[in-house]
PDB file of C-alpha atoms in Angstrom:
ATOM      1  CA  MET A  49     -35.854  11.481 -21.160  1.00  0.00           C
ATOM      2  CA  ALA A  50     -35.889  11.208 -17.368  1.00  0.00           C
ATOM      3  CA  GLU A  51     -36.807  14.406 -15.586  1.00  0.00           C
ATOM      4  CA  ILE A  52     -34.899  15.960 -12.723  1.00  0.00           C
ATOM      5  CA  ARG A  53     -37.064  15.403  -9.668  1.00  0.00           C
ATOM      6  CA  ASN A  54     -34.727  16.252  -6.791  1.00  0.00           C
ATOM      7  CA  ARG A  55     -32.483  19.156  -5.902  1.00  0.00           C
ATOM      8  CA  SER A  56     -28.710  18.779  -5.924  1.00  0.00           C
ATOM      9  CA  GLU A  57     -25.956  20.896  -4.412  1.00  0.00           C
ATOM     10  CA  ILE A  58     -22.453  20.945  -5.863  1.00  0.00           C
ATOM     11  CA  LEU A  59     -19.073  21.568  -4.273  1.00  0.00           C
ATOM     12  CA  PHE A  60     -16.177  21.675  -6.736  1.00  0.00           C
ATOM     13  CA  LEU A  61     -12.499  22.100  -5.862  1.00  0.00           C
ATOM     14  CA  TYR A  62      -9.660  22.444  -8.339  1.00  0.00           C
ATOM     15  CA  GLU A  63      -6.052  23.553  -8.220  1.00  0.00           C
ATOM     16  CA  ILE A  64      -4.143  25.959 -10.399  1.00  0.00           C
ATOM     17  CA  GLU A  65      -0.372  26.182 -10.593  1.00  0.00           C
ATOM     18  CA  ASN A  66       1.562  29.038 -12.185  1.00  0.00           C
ATOM     19  CA  ALA A  67      -1.317  30.143 -14.396  1.00  0.00           C
ATOM     20  CA  ASN A  68      -4.151  32.675 -14.647  1.00  0.00           C
ATOM     21  CA  PRO A  69      -7.523  31.184 -13.624  1.00  0.00           C
ATOM     22  CA  ASN A  70      -9.701  34.107 -14.752  1.00  0.00           C
ATOM     23  CA  GLY A  71      -8.159  37.248 -16.189  1.00  0.00           C
ATOM     24  CA  ASP A  72      -9.953  40.595 -15.954  1.00  0.00           C
ATOM     25  CA  PRO A  73      -9.833  42.237 -19.421  1.00  0.00           C
ATOM     26  CA  LEU A  74     -10.451  45.660 -17.844  1.00  0.00           C
ATOM     27  CA  ASN A  75      -7.416  45.281 -15.564  1.00  0.00           C
ATOM     28  CA  GLU A  76      -4.581  44.221 -17.923  1.00  0.00           C
ATOM     29  CA  ASN A  77      -5.933  40.649 -17.760  1.00  0.00           C
ATOM     30  CA  ARG A  78      -4.714  40.294 -14.164  1.00  0.00           C
ATOM     31  CA  PRO A  79      -6.312  37.412 -12.223  1.00  0.00           C
ATOM     32  CA  ARG A  80      -9.489  38.498 -10.496  1.00  0.00           C
ATOM     33  CA  PHE A  81      -8.580  39.092  -6.878  1.00  0.00           C
ATOM     34  CA  ASP A  82     -10.171  39.953  -3.530  1.00  0.00           C
ATOM     35  CA  SER A  83      -7.562  42.366  -2.185  1.00  0.00           C
ATOM     36  CA  GLU A  84      -9.237  42.475   1.238  1.00  0.00           C
ATOM     37  CA  GLU A  85      -8.783  38.732   1.827  1.00  0.00           C
ATOM     38  CA  ASN A  86      -5.876  38.218  -0.615  1.00  0.00           C
ATOM     39  CA  LYS A  87      -7.763  35.418  -2.316  1.00  0.00           C
ATOM     40  CA  VAL A  88      -8.162  34.734  -6.020  1.00  0.00           C
ATOM     41  CA  LEU A  89     -11.652  34.900  -7.557  1.00  0.00           C
ATOM     42  CA  VAL A  90     -13.123  33.054 -10.542  1.00  0.00           C
ATOM     43  CA  SER A  91     -16.430  34.078 -12.090  1.00  0.00           C
ATOM     44  CA  ASP A  92     -19.283  31.669 -12.634  1.00  0.00           C
ATOM     45  CA  VAL A  93     -19.147  32.682 -16.306  1.00  0.00           C
ATOM     46  CA  ARG A  94     -15.627  31.235 -16.563  1.00  0.00           C
ATOM     47  CA  LEU A  95     -16.745  27.869 -15.162  1.00  0.00           C
ATOM     48  CA  LYS A  96     -19.772  27.783 -17.470  1.00  0.00           C
ATOM     49  CA  ARG A  97     -17.530  28.506 -20.439  1.00  0.00           C
ATOM     50  CA  THR A  98     -15.280  25.607 -19.400  1.00  0.00           C
ATOM     51  CA  ILE A  99     -18.307  23.298 -19.405  1.00  0.00           C
ATOM     52  CA  ARG A 100     -19.680  24.642 -22.699  1.00  0.00           C
ATOM     53  CA  ASP A 101     -16.304  24.209 -24.400  1.00  0.00           C
ATOM     54  CA  TYR A 102     -16.151  20.599 -23.225  1.00  0.00           C
ATOM     55  CA  TRP A 103     -19.640  19.862 -24.524  1.00  0.00           C
ATOM     56  CA  PHE A 104     -18.775  21.491 -27.862  1.00  0.00           C
ATOM     57  CA  GLU A 105     -15.397  19.827 -28.383  1.00  0.00           C
ATOM     58  CA  TYR A 106     -15.980  16.372 -26.893  1.00  0.00           C
ATOM     59  CA  LYS A 107     -19.709  15.599 -26.621  1.00  0.00           C
ATOM     60  CA  GLY A 108     -20.963  16.562 -30.077  1.00  0.00           C
ATOM     61  CA  TYR A 109     -22.838  19.765 -29.171  1.00  0.00           C
ATOM     62  CA  ASN A 110     -21.395  21.580 -32.179  1.00  0.00           C
ATOM     63  CA  GLY A 111     -24.394  22.279 -34.371  1.00  0.00           C
ATOM     64  CA  SER A 112     -24.693  18.817 -35.913  1.00  0.00           C
ATOM     65  CA  ASP A 113     -27.235  16.053 -35.233  1.00  0.00           C
ATOM     66  CA  GLU A 114     -29.663  18.508 -33.613  1.00  0.00           C
ATOM     67  CA  LYS A 115     -27.196  19.207 -30.771  1.00  0.00           C
ATOM     68  CA  ASP A 116     -25.735  22.633 -30.192  1.00  0.00           C
ATOM     69  CA  ILE A 117     -24.467  25.300 -27.806  1.00  0.00           C
ATOM     70  CA  PHE A 118     -26.485  28.513 -28.048  1.00  0.00           C
ATOM     71  CA  VAL A 119     -23.984  30.826 -26.310  1.00  0.00           C
ATOM     72  CA  ARG A 120     -21.000  30.521 -28.610  1.00  0.00           C
ATOM     73  CA  GLU A 121     -19.397  32.742 -31.194  1.00  0.00           C
ATOM     74  CA  THR A 122     -20.668  32.207 -34.731  1.00  0.00           C
ATOM     75  CA  LYS A 123     -20.136  34.325 -37.833  1.00  0.00           C
ATOM     76  CA  TYR A 124     -22.084  35.266 -40.947  1.00  0.00           C
ATOM     77  CA  SER A 125     -21.122  36.848 -44.246  1.00  0.00           C
ATOM     78  CA  ASP A 126     -22.613  39.931 -45.868  1.00  0.00           C
ATOM     79  CA  GLY A 127     -21.032  40.445 -49.243  1.00  0.00           C
ATOM     80  CA  LYS A 128     -17.272  40.253 -48.826  1.00  0.00           C
ATOM     81  CA  GLU A 129     -17.360  41.052 -45.123  1.00  0.00           C
ATOM     82  CA  GLU A 130     -17.679  38.599 -42.246  1.00  0.00           C
ATOM     83  CA  TYR A 131     -19.328  39.561 -38.960  1.00  0.00           C
ATOM     84  CA  ILE A 132     -19.954  38.047 -35.528  1.00  0.00           C
ATOM     85  CA  SER A 133     -23.588  37.037 -35.026  1.00  0.00           C
ATOM     86  CA  SER A 134     -25.855  38.839 -32.577  1.00  0.00           C
ATOM     87  CA  GLY A 135     -28.139  36.950 -30.213  1.00  0.00           C
ATOM     88  CA  SER A 136     -31.170  37.611 -32.400  1.00  0.00           C
ATOM     89  CA  ARG A 137     -29.384  36.389 -35.526  1.00  0.00           C
ATOM     90  CA  ARG A 138     -28.303  33.285 -33.607  1.00  0.00           C
ATOM     91  CA  ALA A 139     -31.936  32.664 -32.652  1.00  0.00           C
ATOM     92  CA  GLU A 140     -32.961  32.834 -36.316  1.00  0.00           C
ATOM     93  CA  LEU A 141     -31.049  29.590 -36.927  1.00  0.00           C
ATOM     94  CA  PHE A 142     -33.605  27.847 -34.716  1.00  0.00           C
ATOM     95  CA  LYS A 143     -36.539  29.240 -36.716  1.00  0.00           C
ATOM     96  CA  GLU A 144     -37.104  31.709 -33.864  1.00  0.00           C
ATOM     97  CA  SER A 145     -38.663  28.949 -31.791  1.00  0.00           C
ATOM     98  CA  SER A 146     -37.922  28.846 -28.061  1.00  0.00           C
ATOM     99  CA  ASP A 147     -38.983  25.180 -27.995  1.00  0.00           C
ATOM    100  CA  LYS A 148     -36.468  24.411 -30.741  1.00  0.00           C
ATOM    101  CA  VAL A 149     -33.693  26.161 -28.802  1.00  0.00           C
ATOM    102  CA  LEU A 150     -34.505  24.203 -25.638  1.00  0.00           C
ATOM    103  CA  GLU A 151     -34.669  20.955 -27.577  1.00  0.00           C
ATOM    104  CA  THR A 152     -31.329  21.537 -29.322  1.00  0.00           C
ATOM    105  CA  CYS A 153     -29.153  23.599 -26.965  1.00  0.00           C
ATOM    106  CA  ILE A 154     -27.997  21.913 -23.775  1.00  0.00           C
ATOM    107  CA  ASP A 155     -26.515  25.126 -22.361  1.00  0.00           C
ATOM    108  CA  VAL A 156     -29.907  26.877 -22.341  1.00  0.00           C
ATOM    109  CA  ARG A 157     -31.554  23.866 -20.718  1.00  0.00           C
ATOM    110  CA  VAL A 158     -28.854  23.842 -18.019  1.00  0.00           C
ATOM    111  CA  PHE A 159     -27.794  27.476 -17.544  1.00  0.00           C
ATOM    112  CA  GLY A 160     -30.833  29.311 -18.889  1.00  0.00           C
ATOM    113  CA  GLY A 161     -30.577  32.405 -21.058  1.00  0.00           C
ATOM    114  CA  VAL A 162     -32.333  35.216 -22.874  1.00  0.00           C
ATOM    115  CA  LEU A 163     -33.671  34.305 -26.314  1.00  0.00           C
ATOM    116  CA  PRO A 164     -34.171  37.464 -28.413  1.00  0.00           C
ATOM    117  CA  ILE A 165     -36.850  36.207 -30.794  1.00  0.00           C
ATOM    118  CA  LYS A 166     -38.534  38.812 -32.993  1.00  0.00           C
ATOM    119  CA  LYS A 167     -42.054  37.991 -31.875  1.00  0.00           C
ATOM    120  CA  ASP A 168     -41.076  38.035 -28.213  1.00  0.00           C
ATOM    121  CA  THR A 169     -38.124  37.692 -25.840  1.00  0.00           C
ATOM    122  CA  PHE A 170     -37.989  34.579 -23.691  1.00  0.00           C
ATOM    123  CA  THR A 171     -36.005  34.606 -20.454  1.00  0.00           C
ATOM    124  CA  TYR A 172     -35.209  31.295 -18.821  1.00  0.00           C
ATOM    125  CA  THR A 173     -33.722  31.119 -15.347  1.00  0.00           C
ATOM    126  CA  GLY A 174     -31.118  28.394 -15.408  1.00  0.00           C
ATOM    127  CA  PRO A 175     -31.632  25.383 -13.136  1.00  0.00           C
ATOM    128  CA  VAL A 176     -27.872  25.357 -12.575  1.00  0.00           C
ATOM    129  CA  GLN A 177     -26.302  28.335 -10.846  1.00  0.00           C
ATOM    130  CA  PHE A 178     -22.792  28.807  -9.465  1.00  0.00           C
ATOM    131  CA  GLN A 179     -21.550  31.249  -6.886  1.00  0.00           C
ATOM    132  CA  MET A 180     -18.318  33.053  -7.772  1.00  0.00           C
ATOM    133  CA  GLY A 181     -15.398  30.764  -7.011  1.00  0.00           C
ATOM    134  CA  LYS A 182     -12.761  31.694  -4.448  1.00  0.00           C
ATOM    135  CA  SER A 183      -9.488  30.213  -3.226  1.00  0.00           C
ATOM    136  CA  LEU A 184      -9.607  28.499   0.150  1.00  0.00           C
ATOM    137  CA  HIS A 185      -6.380  30.180   1.213  1.00  0.00           C
ATOM    138  CA  GLN A 186      -4.514  33.407   0.608  1.00  0.00           C
ATOM    139  CA  THR A 187      -2.366  33.684  -2.477  1.00  0.00           C
ATOM    140  CA  GLU A 188      -0.731  36.417  -4.546  1.00  0.00           C
ATOM    141  CA  ILE A 189      -0.367  37.670  -8.082  1.00  0.00           C
ATOM    142  CA  ILE A 190       3.085  37.334  -9.572  1.00  0.00           C
ATOM    143  CA  THR A 191       4.327  39.282 -12.587  1.00  0.00           C
ATOM    144  CA  GLU A 192       6.270  37.599 -15.360  1.00  0.00           C
ATOM    145  CA  GLN A 193       8.001  39.670 -18.010  1.00  0.00           C
ATOM    146  CA  GLY A 194       9.763  38.594 -21.147  1.00  0.00           C
ATOM    147  CA  THR A 195      10.398  39.350 -24.781  1.00  0.00           C
ATOM    148  CA  GLY A 196       8.412  38.347 -27.811  1.00  0.00           C
ATOM    149  CA  ALA A 197       9.696  36.809 -31.009  1.00  0.00           C
ATOM    150  CA  PHE A 198       8.827  39.711 -33.319  1.00  0.00           C
ATOM    151  CA  ALA A 199       9.235  43.480 -33.549  1.00  0.00           C
ATOM    152  CA  SER A 200       6.231  45.762 -33.258  1.00  0.00           C
ATOM    153  CA  GLY A 201       6.617  46.849 -36.895  1.00  0.00           C
ATOM    154  CA  ASP A 202       8.982  47.287 -39.805  1.00  0.00           C
ATOM    155  CA  LYS A 203      12.484  48.742 -39.330  1.00  0.00           C
ATOM    156  CA  LYS A 204      12.557  47.985 -35.590  1.00  0.00           C
ATOM    157  CA  LYS A 205      15.754  46.724 -33.944  1.00  0.00           C
ATOM    158  CA  GLN A 206      14.153  45.221 -30.834  1.00  0.00           C
ATOM    159  CA  THR A 207      11.451  42.670 -30.249  1.00  0.00           C
ATOM    160  CA  THR A 208       8.376  43.534 -28.213  1.00  0.00           C
ATOM    161  CA  PHE A 209       8.110  43.041 -24.460  1.00  0.00           C
ATOM    162  CA  ARG A 210       5.317  41.138 -22.762  1.00  0.00           C
ATOM    163  CA  THR A 211       3.911  41.157 -19.231  1.00  0.00           C
ATOM    164  CA  GLU A 212       1.879  38.284 -17.793  1.00  0.00           C
ATOM    165  CA  TYR A 213       0.155  37.916 -14.439  1.00  0.00           C
ATOM    166  CA  LYS A 214      -0.177  34.537 -12.756  1.00  0.00           C
ATOM    167  CA  ILE A 215      -1.071  32.806  -9.510  1.00  0.00           C
ATOM    168  CA  PRO A 216       1.772  30.594  -8.146  1.00  0.00           C
ATOM    169  CA  TYR A 217      -0.739  28.150  -6.634  1.00  0.00           C
ATOM    170  CA  ALA A 218      -4.323  28.146  -5.434  1.00  0.00           C
ATOM    171  CA  LEU A 219      -6.979  25.676  -4.336  1.00  0.00           C
ATOM    172  CA  ILE A 220     -10.208  27.166  -5.689  1.00  0.00           C
ATOM    173  CA  GLY A 221     -13.728  26.207  -4.630  1.00  0.00           C
ATOM    174  CA  PHE A 222     -17.131  26.663  -6.271  1.00  0.00           C
ATOM    175  CA  ASN A 223     -20.627  26.293  -4.819  1.00  0.00           C
ATOM    176  CA  GLY A 224     -23.385  25.246  -7.206  1.00  0.00           C
ATOM    177  CA  ILE A 225     -27.046  24.270  -7.219  1.00  0.00           C
ATOM    178  CA  VAL A 226     -29.340  22.268  -9.503  1.00  0.00           C
ATOM    179  CA  ASN A 227     -32.907  23.491  -8.999  1.00  0.00           C
ATOM    180  CA  GLU A 228     -35.515  20.894  -9.905  1.00  0.00           C
ATOM    181  CA  LYS A 229     -38.320  23.469 -10.332  1.00  0.00           C
ATOM    182  CA  ALA A 230     -36.414  25.575 -12.853  1.00  0.00           C
ATOM    183  CA  ALA A 231     -35.464  22.368 -14.673  1.00  0.00           C
ATOM    184  CA  GLN A 232     -39.138  21.792 -15.465  1.00  0.00           C
ATOM    185  CA  TYR A 233     -39.292  25.077 -17.419  1.00  0.00           C
ATOM    186  CA  THR A 234     -36.065  24.592 -19.374  1.00  0.00           C
ATOM    187  CA  LYS A 235     -36.632  20.841 -19.876  1.00  0.00           C
ATOM    188  CA  MET A 236     -33.266  19.936 -18.355  1.00  0.00           C
ATOM    189  CA  THR A 237     -33.013  16.150 -18.059  1.00  0.00           C
ATOM    190  CA  ALA A 238     -31.180  13.714 -15.822  1.00  0.00           C
ATOM    191  CA  ALA A 239     -28.868  13.019 -18.775  1.00  0.00           C
ATOM    192  CA  ASP A 240     -28.080  16.740 -18.973  1.00  0.00           C
ATOM    193  CA  ARG A 241     -27.212  16.664 -15.282  1.00  0.00           C
ATOM    194  CA  GLU A 242     -24.723  13.854 -15.842  1.00  0.00           C
ATOM    195  CA  LEU A 243     -23.142  15.798 -18.698  1.00  0.00           C
ATOM    196  CA  LEU A 244     -22.938  18.821 -16.387  1.00  0.00           C
ATOM    197  CA  LEU A 245     -20.920  16.899 -13.793  1.00  0.00           C
ATOM    198  CA  GLU A 246     -18.770  15.368 -16.518  1.00  0.00           C
ATOM    199  CA  GLY A 247     -18.173  18.812 -17.998  1.00  0.00           C
ATOM    200  CA  ILE A 248     -17.121  20.292 -14.659  1.00  0.00           C
ATOM    201  CA  TRP A 249     -14.501  17.595 -14.109  1.00  0.00           C
ATOM    202  CA  ASN A 250     -13.265  16.753 -17.595  1.00  0.00           C
ATOM    203  CA  GLY A 251     -13.716  20.285 -18.920  1.00  0.00           C
ATOM    204  CA  THR A 252     -11.313  21.566 -16.276  1.00  0.00           C
ATOM    205  CA  LYS A 253      -8.806  18.843 -17.169  1.00  0.00           C
ATOM    206  CA  ASN A 254      -9.005  19.844 -20.818  1.00  0.00           C
ATOM    207  CA  LEU A 255      -8.138  23.514 -20.263  1.00  0.00           C
ATOM    208  CA  ILE A 256      -4.747  23.185 -21.910  1.00  0.00           C
ATOM    209  CA  SER A 257      -4.291  26.684 -23.298  1.00  0.00           C
ATOM    210  CA  ARG A 258      -1.131  28.543 -22.311  1.00  0.00           C
ATOM    211  CA  SER A 259      -2.885  30.617 -19.630  1.00  0.00           C
ATOM    212  CA  LYS A 260      -4.907  27.717 -18.185  1.00  0.00           C
ATOM    213  CA  PHE A 261      -2.530  24.746 -18.366  1.00  0.00           C
ATOM    214  CA  GLY A 262      -1.837  23.832 -14.749  1.00  0.00           C
ATOM    215  CA  GLN A 263      -5.462  23.459 -13.649  1.00  0.00           C
ATOM    216  CA  ASN A 264      -6.636  20.097 -12.308  1.00  0.00           C
ATOM    217  CA  PRO A 265      -9.947  19.019 -10.741  1.00  0.00           C
ATOM    218  CA  LEU A 266      -9.517  17.662  -7.211  1.00  0.00           C
ATOM    219  CA  LEU A 267     -12.969  17.146  -5.691  1.00  0.00           C
ATOM    220  CA  LEU A 268     -16.515  17.042  -7.036  1.00  0.00           C
ATOM    221  CA  PHE A 269     -18.929  16.563  -4.134  1.00  0.00           C
ATOM    222  CA  THR A 270     -22.617  16.430  -5.113  1.00  0.00           C
ATOM    223  CA  VAL A 271     -25.320  16.294  -2.427  1.00  0.00           C
ATOM    224  CA  ASN A 272     -28.661  14.927  -3.664  1.00  0.00           C
ATOM    225  CA  TYR A 273     -31.677  15.898  -1.564  1.00  0.00           C
ATOM    226  CA  ASN A 274     -35.031  14.205  -1.126  1.00  0.00           C
ATOM    227  CA  GLU A 275     -36.945  17.460  -0.646  1.00  0.00           C
ATOM    228  CA  PRO A 276     -36.748  21.109  -1.849  1.00  0.00           C
ATOM    229  CA  TYR A 277     -33.883  22.060   0.458  1.00  0.00           C
ATOM    230  CA  TYR A 278     -30.149  22.652   0.364  1.00  0.00           C
ATOM    231  CA  ILE A 279     -27.501  23.309   3.010  1.00  0.00           C
ATOM    232  CA  GLY A 280     -25.746  26.194   1.278  1.00  0.00           C
ATOM    233  CA  GLY A 281     -22.198  27.464   1.613  1.00  0.00           C
ATOM    234  CA  LEU A 282     -20.467  24.110   1.277  1.00  0.00           C
ATOM    235  CA  ARG A 283     -17.171  25.726   0.282  1.00  0.00           C
ATOM    236  CA  GLN A 284     -17.288  28.050   3.276  1.00  0.00           C
ATOM    237  CA  ARG A 285     -17.485  25.039   5.625  1.00  0.00           C
ATOM    238  CA  LEU A 286     -14.063  23.776   4.489  1.00  0.00           C
ATOM    239  CA  LYS A 287     -10.709  24.739   5.968  1.00  0.00           C
ATOM    240  CA  ILE A 288      -7.117  24.285   4.855  1.00  0.00           C
ATOM    241  CA  ASN A 289      -4.743  22.595   7.287  1.00  0.00           C
ATOM    242  CA  SER A 290      -1.067  23.204   6.539  1.00  0.00           C
ATOM    243  CA  GLU A 291       2.221  23.552   8.366  1.00  0.00           C
ATOM    244  CA  LYS A 292       3.202  26.174   5.806  1.00  0.00           C
ATOM    245  CA  SER A 293       1.891  29.699   5.524  1.00  0.00           C
ATOM    246  CA  ASP A 294      -0.776  30.276   2.876  1.00  0.00           C
ATOM    247  CA  LEU A 295       1.655  31.998   0.521  1.00  0.00           C
ATOM    248  CA  GLN A 296       4.094  29.086   0.711  1.00  0.00           C
ATOM    249  CA  ILE A 297       1.589  26.482  -0.494  1.00  0.00           C
ATOM    250  CA  ARG A 298       2.571  25.088  -3.888  1.00  0.00           C
ATOM    251  CA  SER A 299       0.912  21.661  -4.223  1.00  0.00           C
ATOM    252  CA  THR A 300      -1.520  19.190  -2.646  1.00  0.00           C
ATOM    253  CA  GLU A 301       1.423  17.830  -0.645  1.00  0.00           C
ATOM    254  CA  ASP A 302       1.484  21.070   1.356  1.00  0.00           C
ATOM    255  CA  TYR A 303      -1.994  20.834   2.901  1.00  0.00           C
ATOM    256  CA  LYS A 304      -5.001  18.752   3.856  1.00  0.00           C
ATOM    257  CA  VAL A 305      -8.636  19.753   3.443  1.00  0.00           C
ATOM    258  CA  ASP A 306     -10.503  19.818   6.752  1.00  0.00           C
ATOM    259  CA  LEU A 307     -14.031  18.457   6.203  1.00  0.00           C
ATOM    260  CA  THR A 308     -15.129  18.756   9.859  1.00  0.00           C
ATOM    261  CA  GLY A 309     -17.614  21.600   9.369  1.00  0.00           C
ATOM    262  CA  LEU A 310     -19.042  20.117   6.185  1.00  0.00           C
ATOM    263  CA  LEU A 311     -19.550  16.590   7.550  1.00  0.00           C
ATOM    264  CA  LYS A 312     -21.051  17.941  10.773  1.00  0.00           C
ATOM    265  CA  GLU A 313     -23.736  19.791   8.814  1.00  0.00           C
ATOM    266  CA  ILE A 314     -24.405  16.781   6.577  1.00  0.00           C
ATOM    267  CA  LYS A 315     -25.050  14.636   9.646  1.00  0.00           C
ATOM    268  CA  ALA A 316     -27.320  17.310  11.085  1.00  0.00           C
ATOM    269  CA  GLN A 317     -29.386  17.390   7.864  1.00  0.00           C
ATOM    270  CA  LYS A 318     -29.228  13.692   6.969  1.00  0.00           C
ATOM    271  CA  ASP A 319     -33.010  13.281   6.967  1.00  0.00           C
ATOM    272  CA  LYS A 320     -33.155  15.664   3.982  1.00  0.00           C
ATOM    273  CA  ILE A 321     -30.355  13.979   2.006  1.00  0.00           C
ATOM    274  CA  GLU A 322     -30.793  11.022  -0.340  1.00  0.00           C
ATOM    275  CA  SER A 323     -27.188  10.388  -1.415  1.00  0.00           C
ATOM    276  CA  ILE A 324     -23.812  12.023  -2.025  1.00  0.00           C
ATOM    277  CA  GLU A 325     -21.730  11.484  -5.159  1.00  0.00           C
ATOM    278  CA  VAL A 326     -17.966  11.897  -4.780  1.00  0.00           C
ATOM    279  CA  GLN A 327     -15.244  12.175  -7.394  1.00  0.00           C
ATOM    280  CA  ILE A 328     -11.724  12.915  -6.142  1.00  0.00           C
ATOM    281  CA  ASP A 329      -8.109  13.082  -7.202  1.00  0.00           C
ATOM    282  CA  SER A 330      -6.114  10.575  -5.163  1.00  0.00           C
ATOM    283  CA  ARG A 331      -3.519  13.228  -4.278  1.00  0.00           C
ATOM    284  CA  LEU A 332      -5.984  15.173  -2.137  1.00  0.00           C
ATOM    285  CA  GLU A 333      -5.964  14.322   1.582  1.00  0.00           C
ATOM    286  CA  PHE A 334      -8.656  15.080   4.157  1.00  0.00           C
ATOM    287  CA  LEU A 335      -9.172  15.591   7.882  1.00  0.00           C
ATOM    288  CA  ASN A 336     -12.224  15.204  10.105  1.00  0.00           C
ATOM    289  CA  ASN A 337     -12.056  16.262  13.768  1.00  0.00           C
ATOM    290  CA  GLY A 338      -8.267  16.315  13.564  1.00  0.00           C
ATOM    291  CA  GLU A 339      -7.969  12.764  12.210  1.00  0.00           C
ATOM    292  CA  THR A 340      -7.156  11.561   8.709  1.00  0.00           C
ATOM    293  CA  TYR A 341     -10.382  10.944   6.815  1.00  0.00           C
ATOM    294  CA  ASN A 342     -10.756   8.600   3.836  1.00  0.00           C
ATOM    295  CA  LEU A 343     -13.020   9.791   1.055  1.00  0.00           C
ATOM    296  CA  GLU A 344     -13.578   7.477  -1.920  1.00  0.00           C
ATOM    297  CA  ASN A 345     -14.757   7.756  -5.507  1.00  0.00           C
ATOM    298  CA  LYS A 346     -18.297   6.450  -5.130  1.00  0.00           C
ATOM    299  CA  THR A 347     -21.886   7.294  -4.308  1.00  0.00           C
ATOM    300  CA  TYR A 348     -22.432   7.381  -0.547  1.00  0.00           C
ATOM    301  CA  GLN A 349     -25.632   6.930   1.378  1.00  0.00           C
ATOM    302  CA  VAL A 350     -25.987   9.598   4.017  1.00  0.00           C
ATOM    303  CA  ASN A 351     -25.544   7.131   6.911  1.00  0.00           C
ATOM    304  CA  ASP A 352     -22.086   6.286   5.543  1.00  0.00           C
ATOM    305  CA  PHE A 353     -20.752   9.569   6.899  1.00  0.00           C
TER     306      PHE A 353
END
């Protein structure tokens, strides 16, 4: 398997429409929200779960053929009772071998983890890390109320009521990094990296549960470096250009993404960059220095910008 030799930096944008991108279970499952900036937040854990679920459902990492996801819910039976496995019990399935876990479980190779093995506890720092995601514009939480189909118990004359919290629309951005040094310790491969990028894009498209339907990937922008360096804060270098107010935005037709700050920094650091991989949704439009900018689905050389 080819090793990861160079560092990569990831910028990922996706949209959400009339859905809940990341509910907080300690706050009535309301979307996570920065009330100071009025912007929606999405945890890195949510994005990693999206990727893990894609690997499990669509890429065969389901416990068969020596391919698995370590961080997933499994159960075991004790007599007539069934229980959810602990981390140490999960590790027992791999003969309490950290090498076996790394060989089998793509999520530990990519995201790292703590392996509670009886003889010792192994902690692996994941080569891939994401900053908490945030919307590029202000939005709001809307409340939706309705009735259920059933009563709360016997001899009731009314059905139950439900309350849901959603975001009408948001363009959400994530910053990520693939660290080549950490990859050496977890044995993350170049093939794993390709599955990571595939999982970010296709995993988001496959979030078709009731609370997540309405999410679509729009831009996956991966900067590949030729030395141990990264620009940092790619999302923060973007701006939204719209004739509408932030709270009126409802689709990609209502705005353009201003790449001026991002492309300026890429040109300034071009001697450190090997290539840039771009995957985009054709509905997304861009600006650079006030002019329409064409970004294509392809791998760019740095001098192309």
